[in-house]
Short mmCIF file of C-alpha atoms in Angstrom, two decimals:
data_model
loop_
_atom_site.label_atom_id
_atom_site.label_comp_id
_atom_site.label_asym_id
_atom_site.label_seq_id
_atom_site.Cartn_x
_atom_site.Cartn_y
_atom_site.Cartn_z
CA ALA Z 1 57.96 89.63 84.12
CA VAL Z 2 59.05 85.62 84.21
CA ASN Z 3 59.65 82.99 86.42
CA ASN Z 4 62.00 80.40 86.74
CA ASN Z 5 58.75 78.12 86.05
CA GLY Z 6 58.68 79.65 82.69
CA ILE Z 7 55.43 81.54 83.37
CA ALA Z 8 55.25 85.68 81.85
CA VAL Z 9 53.22 88.11 82.99
CA GLY Z 10 52.29 91.29 81.50
CA GLN Z 11 49.54 93.60 79.28
CA SER Z 12 47.69 92.92 77.05
CA TRP Z 13 44.28 93.35 74.71
CA THR Z 14 41.52 91.81 76.24
CA TYR Z 15 37.52 91.48 76.16
CA PRO Z 16 36.03 92.65 79.03
CA ASP Z 17 32.72 90.00 80.18
CA SER Z 18 30.01 92.62 79.31
CA GLY Z 19 27.51 89.84 81.32
CA GLU Z 20 25.66 89.73 77.88
CA GLU Z 21 25.75 86.16 76.32
CA ASP Z 22 24.46 86.87 73.07
CA GLU Z 23 26.57 90.24 72.53
CA GLU Z 24 29.60 89.84 70.37
CA PRO Z 25 33.12 91.43 71.07
CA THR Z 26 34.27 94.41 68.61
CA PRO Z 27 37.91 96.15 68.31
CA ALA Z 28 36.12 98.90 70.30
CA SER Z 29 35.76 97.39 73.08
CA ARG Z 30 38.76 95.86 73.73
CA ILE Z 31 40.87 97.45 76.31
CA ARG Z 32 44.40 95.81 77.86
CA LEU Z 33 44.67 93.83 81.41
CA PRO Z 34 47.04 91.88 83.17
CA VAL Z 35 47.19 88.43 81.38
CA VAL Z 36 49.51 85.81 81.67
CA PHE Z 37 51.12 83.66 79.40
CA ILE Z 38 51.74 80.05 79.77
CA ASP Z 39 51.39 76.59 78.01
CA GLY Z 40 51.48 78.55 75.37
CA GLU Z 41 48.64 80.64 75.71
CA THR Z 42 47.57 83.54 76.84
CA ARG Z 43 45.31 84.40 79.51
CA ALA Z 44 43.57 87.45 80.99
CA MET Z 45 43.82 87.39 84.49
CA THR Z 46 40.21 89.15 84.89
CA THR Z 47 37.99 90.32 82.69
CA HIS Z 48 35.29 92.14 85.30
CA PRO Z 49 34.06 95.48 83.62
CA ASP Z 50 34.84 97.44 86.52
CA TYR Z 51 37.97 97.40 85.38
CA LEU Z 52 39.05 100.02 82.13
CA TRP Z 53 43.37 99.78 82.29
CA GLY Z 54 46.43 97.74 83.95
CA SER Z 55 49.08 95.41 83.94
CA ALA Z 56 51.13 92.50 86.15
CA ALA Z 57 54.40 93.87 86.65
CA ASP Z 58 56.57 90.34 88.33
CA ILE Z 59 55.60 87.24 89.67
CA ASN Z 60 57.54 85.01 91.77
CA ASP Z 61 58.69 81.34 92.32
CA ASP Z 62 55.39 80.21 93.45
CA ASN Z 63 53.12 81.79 90.73
CA SER Z 64 51.74 84.74 92.46
CA ALA Z 65 52.27 87.32 89.95
CA VAL Z 66 51.24 91.62 90.86
CA GLY Z 67 49.73 94.63 89.65
CA TYR Z 68 47.44 96.71 89.27
CA VAL Z 69 44.57 97.46 87.81
CA LEU Z 70 42.43 101.16 86.83
CA ARG Z 71 39.12 101.60 88.43
CA MET Z 72 36.97 104.46 89.18
CA VAL Z 73 36.78 105.67 92.67
CA GLN Z 74 34.85 109.22 93.72
CA GLY Z 75 34.87 109.80 90.20
CA GLN Z 76 38.36 109.26 89.28
CA ARG Z 77 40.43 106.98 87.49
CA ARG Z 78 42.70 104.75 90.64
CA ALA Z 79 45.14 102.31 90.75
CA ILE Z 80 44.01 98.77 92.56
CA PRO Z 81 46.78 96.94 93.21
CA PHE Z 82 45.99 92.90 93.02
CA GLN Z 83 46.95 89.91 93.62
CA TYR Z 84 46.71 86.84 90.77
CA ASP Z 85 47.12 82.77 91.72
CA VAL Z 86 48.49 81.43 88.29
CA ASP Z 87 47.22 77.76 89.67
CA THR Z 88 43.84 78.56 91.35
CA GLU Z 89 43.72 81.11 88.39
CA THR Z 90 42.73 83.71 91.73
CA PHE Z 91 42.26 87.29 90.73
CA SER Z 92 42.06 89.81 94.19
CA GLU Z 93 42.62 92.83 94.88
CA LEU Z 94 45.43 94.04 97.89
CA PRO Z 95 44.91 96.67 100.64
CA ALA Z 96 46.38 100.26 99.83
CA PHE Z 97 46.89 103.52 102.45
CA PHE Z 98 43.42 104.28 101.81
CA LYS Z 99 40.28 104.43 99.85
CA GLY Z 100 41.19 105.46 96.97
CA SER Z 101 45.18 105.43 96.98
CA SER Z 102 46.65 104.86 93.02
CA THR Z 103 49.28 101.45 94.30
CA TYR Z 104 51.53 100.55 91.90
CA PRO Z 105 53.26 96.86 92.61
CA LYS Z 106 56.45 96.85 91.31
CA ALA Z 107 58.13 93.50 92.51
CA VAL Z 108 57.26 90.34 94.36
CA ASN Z 109 59.93 88.10 95.82
CA ASN Z 110 59.53 84.51 96.71
CA GLN Z 111 58.89 85.81 100.19
CA GLY Z 112 56.17 86.84 98.89
CA ILE Z 113 56.71 91.15 100.04
CA VAL Z 114 55.40 93.01 97.44
CA VAL Z 115 57.31 96.56 96.71
CA GLY Z 116 56.07 99.88 95.02
CA THR Z 117 54.78 102.76 95.33
CA ALA Z 118 51.57 104.13 96.42
CA GLU Z 119 49.41 108.03 96.79
CA ILE Z 120 50.07 108.76 100.53
CA ASP Z 121 48.06 112.17 99.80
CA TYR Z 122 44.36 112.88 100.94
CA SER Z 123 43.50 115.48 98.69
CA LEU Z 124 41.96 115.42 95.38
CA ASP Z 125 43.65 116.58 93.28
CA THR Z 126 45.18 114.48 89.84
CA ILE Z 127 48.64 114.74 91.10
CA ARG Z 128 49.08 113.38 94.91
CA ARG Z 129 52.33 112.77 96.87
CA GLN Z 130 53.63 109.13 96.36
CA ALA Z 131 55.93 106.52 98.71
CA GLY Z 132 57.72 103.84 99.31
CA PHE Z 133 56.31 100.93 100.19
CA TYR Z 134 56.51 96.98 101.07
CA LEU Z 135 53.41 94.43 101.36
CA ASP Z 136 53.93 91.12 102.82
CA LEU Z 137 51.65 88.76 100.95
CA ASN Z 138 51.29 85.99 104.09
CA ASN Z 139 50.19 89.30 106.28
CA LEU Z 140 47.59 91.28 104.35
CA GLU Z 141 45.78 92.42 107.59
CA GLN Z 142 48.86 94.56 108.73
CA GLY Z 143 47.98 96.65 105.60
CA LEU Z 144 50.84 98.66 103.11
CA ILE Z 145 53.94 99.63 105.58
CA ASN Z 146 55.23 103.12 104.36
CA LEU Z 147 59.30 103.27 103.91
CA ASN Z 148 59.87 106.63 105.12
CA ASP Z 149 58.43 104.75 108.77
CA VAL Z 150 61.13 102.34 109.29
CA VAL Z 151 64.12 103.52 108.78
CA GLY Z 152 64.49 103.94 112.39
CA CYS Z 153 67.25 107.16 111.89
CA GLU Z 154 67.07 110.95 110.90
CA THR Z 155 67.50 110.89 107.08
CA THR Z 156 67.38 113.85 104.84
CA HIS Z 157 65.86 111.07 102.16
CA PHE Z 158 62.17 110.89 101.81
CA ILE Z 159 61.54 107.63 99.57
CA VAL Z 160 58.55 107.95 96.79
CA SER Z 161 59.11 104.56 95.00
CA ALA Z 162 59.99 101.08 95.22
CA ASP Z 163 61.47 99.40 92.76
CA ALA Z 164 62.72 95.64 93.46
CA ILE Z 165 63.27 93.54 96.08
CA ASN Z 166 65.41 90.16 96.24
CA GLU Z 167 65.43 86.93 98.08
CA GLN Z 168 68.07 88.62 101.27
CA ASN Z 169 64.58 91.22 101.08
CA GLN Z 170 67.46 93.91 99.55
CA ILE Z 171 65.14 97.21 98.36
CA LEU Z 172 65.76 98.91 95.43
CA VAL Z 173 64.73 102.74 96.60
CA THR Z 174 63.67 106.19 94.50
CA SER Z 175 64.39 108.81 97.12
CA VAL Z 176 64.07 112.92 97.11
CA ILE Z 177 66.84 114.79 98.60
CA GLU Z 178 67.43 118.40 99.43
CA GLN Z 179 70.49 119.27 98.04
CA ARG Z 180 70.81 123.34 99.00
CA THR Z 181 73.90 125.95 96.47
CA GLU Z 182 75.24 129.13 95.74
CA ASP Z 183 73.84 130.50 93.13
CA SER Z 184 76.25 133.42 91.03
CA ASP Z 185 74.88 136.70 93.33
CA GLY Z 186 75.55 134.63 96.41
CA LEU Z 187 72.37 133.41 97.69
CA ILE Z 188 71.10 129.87 98.53
CA VAL Z 189 69.67 127.75 96.25
CA GLY Z 190 67.51 125.14 97.92
CA GLU Z 191 66.16 122.18 95.31
CA GLN Z 192 65.46 118.58 94.98
CA VAL Z 193 67.14 116.03 93.22
CA ALA Z 194 66.43 111.73 93.16
CA GLN Z 195 69.03 109.82 94.05
CA THR Z 196 68.62 105.76 94.39
CA LEU Z 197 69.52 104.14 97.36
CA LEU Z 198 69.70 100.07 98.75
CA LEU Z 199 67.69 99.02 102.21
CA ASN Z 200 69.66 96.92 103.60
CA PRO Z 201 67.19 94.51 106.40
CA PHE Z 202 68.07 94.01 109.62
CA ASN Z 203 66.92 90.45 110.91
CA GLY Z 204 64.29 90.82 108.55
CA ASP Z 205 63.93 94.68 110.39
CA PHE Z 206 63.69 97.42 107.90
CA GLU Z 207 65.18 100.04 110.92
CA GLY Z 208 68.26 102.30 111.20
CA CYS Z 209 69.88 103.52 108.73
CA ASP Z 210 73.34 105.72 108.07
CA ASP Z 211 74.31 107.84 104.06
CA ASN Z 212 77.63 106.04 104.47
CA GLY Z 213 75.63 102.47 104.17
CA GLY Z 214 76.68 101.87 107.37
CA GLY Z 215 73.64 101.07 110.15
CA SER Z 216 72.75 102.79 113.15
CA GLY Z 217 71.34 101.66 116.30
CA GLY Z 218 71.91 97.67 114.73
CA GLY Z 219 69.76 98.80 112.22
CA GLY Z 220 69.31 97.92 108.89
CA SER Z 221 71.54 100.27 106.58
CA VAL Z 222 71.03 103.19 103.37
CA ALA Z 223 73.55 102.24 101.02
CA PRO Z 224 73.65 105.35 97.96
CA ILE Z 225 74.21 103.90 94.60
CA GLU Z 226 75.26 106.46 91.78
CA ARG Z 227 73.31 106.55 88.68
CA GLN Z 228 74.96 106.81 85.40
CA GLY Z 229 74.08 109.16 82.91
CA ALA Z 230 71.13 110.54 81.75
CA SER Z 231 68.51 107.38 80.68
CA MET Z 232 66.04 106.38 82.73
CA HIS Z 233 63.71 102.90 82.88
CA TRP Z 234 60.04 103.55 83.64
CA PRO Z 235 60.68 102.90 87.76
CA THR Z 236 63.10 106.02 88.37
CA LEU Z 237 60.77 107.79 85.68
CA LEU Z 238 58.24 107.58 87.74
CA GLY Z 239 60.38 108.72 90.35
CA MET Z 240 61.37 111.86 88.60
CA PHE Z 241 57.80 112.56 87.63
CA LEU Z 242 57.19 113.08 91.32
CA LEU Z 243 60.35 115.19 92.31
CA GLY Z 244 59.56 117.49 88.67
CA GLY Z 245 55.91 118.42 90.62
CA LEU Z 246 58.32 118.90 94.07
CA ILE Z 247 60.34 120.93 92.02
CA THR Z 248 57.59 123.11 91.04
CA ILE Z 249 56.19 123.77 93.69
CA ARG Z 250 59.60 124.91 96.03
CA ARG Z 251 62.47 124.89 93.39
CA LYS Z 252 63.70 128.19 94.48
CA ILE Z 253 64.56 128.29 98.26
CA ARG Z 254 66.72 131.20 98.81
CA SER Z 255 68.25 132.61 102.19
#
């Protein structure tokens, strides 16, 4: 990603700090970690030896970048969200839904609102259920907000990923919805499919929705966006990965 100040962020090979002054880095010791490209130079955001991998996903015009790093938590590699202030060169971890919840920030706007996807399942299984979230960098004490908890109407959509946000705080999300069809034997079959939705806030709050783009009860609205073709970028692929897990578990619901 790149902001309007010409500062880019992403990922590059980096040598973590070994703590030994005389130790020379070797190609075998390098890993990919988040970096910032500024003034013709690529700079590591962190070289802490606890981090095993990572990448910066986005940067706003206040030069605040967000992304994730991998760190061992309870014996498993988990994605830890972070914020990096380019001006002060300050790297700090961000909140998660719970300890060990892999959290992937995907975008941040100039108001400091971060959106992404995070695990909400406490189980220690490799594959955990995920949900889209937003986080206010100016109010970290509030923590991550599950977007499924703030859409203030009954809906069959489950938001698995928040993929982008603009300066009007509109959020592009991937949701999963159950659809039922009749098969060739006349039996009703249910399956989970993915859709792309646009969340429209009302007075800054994500409350109220309907599937036709109109608000209910004066709240925000959810407008469906038809997906074209079969190509997928990485946020969509992540949502589809979770969808695949749901299909595997309960693909056929016959009645």
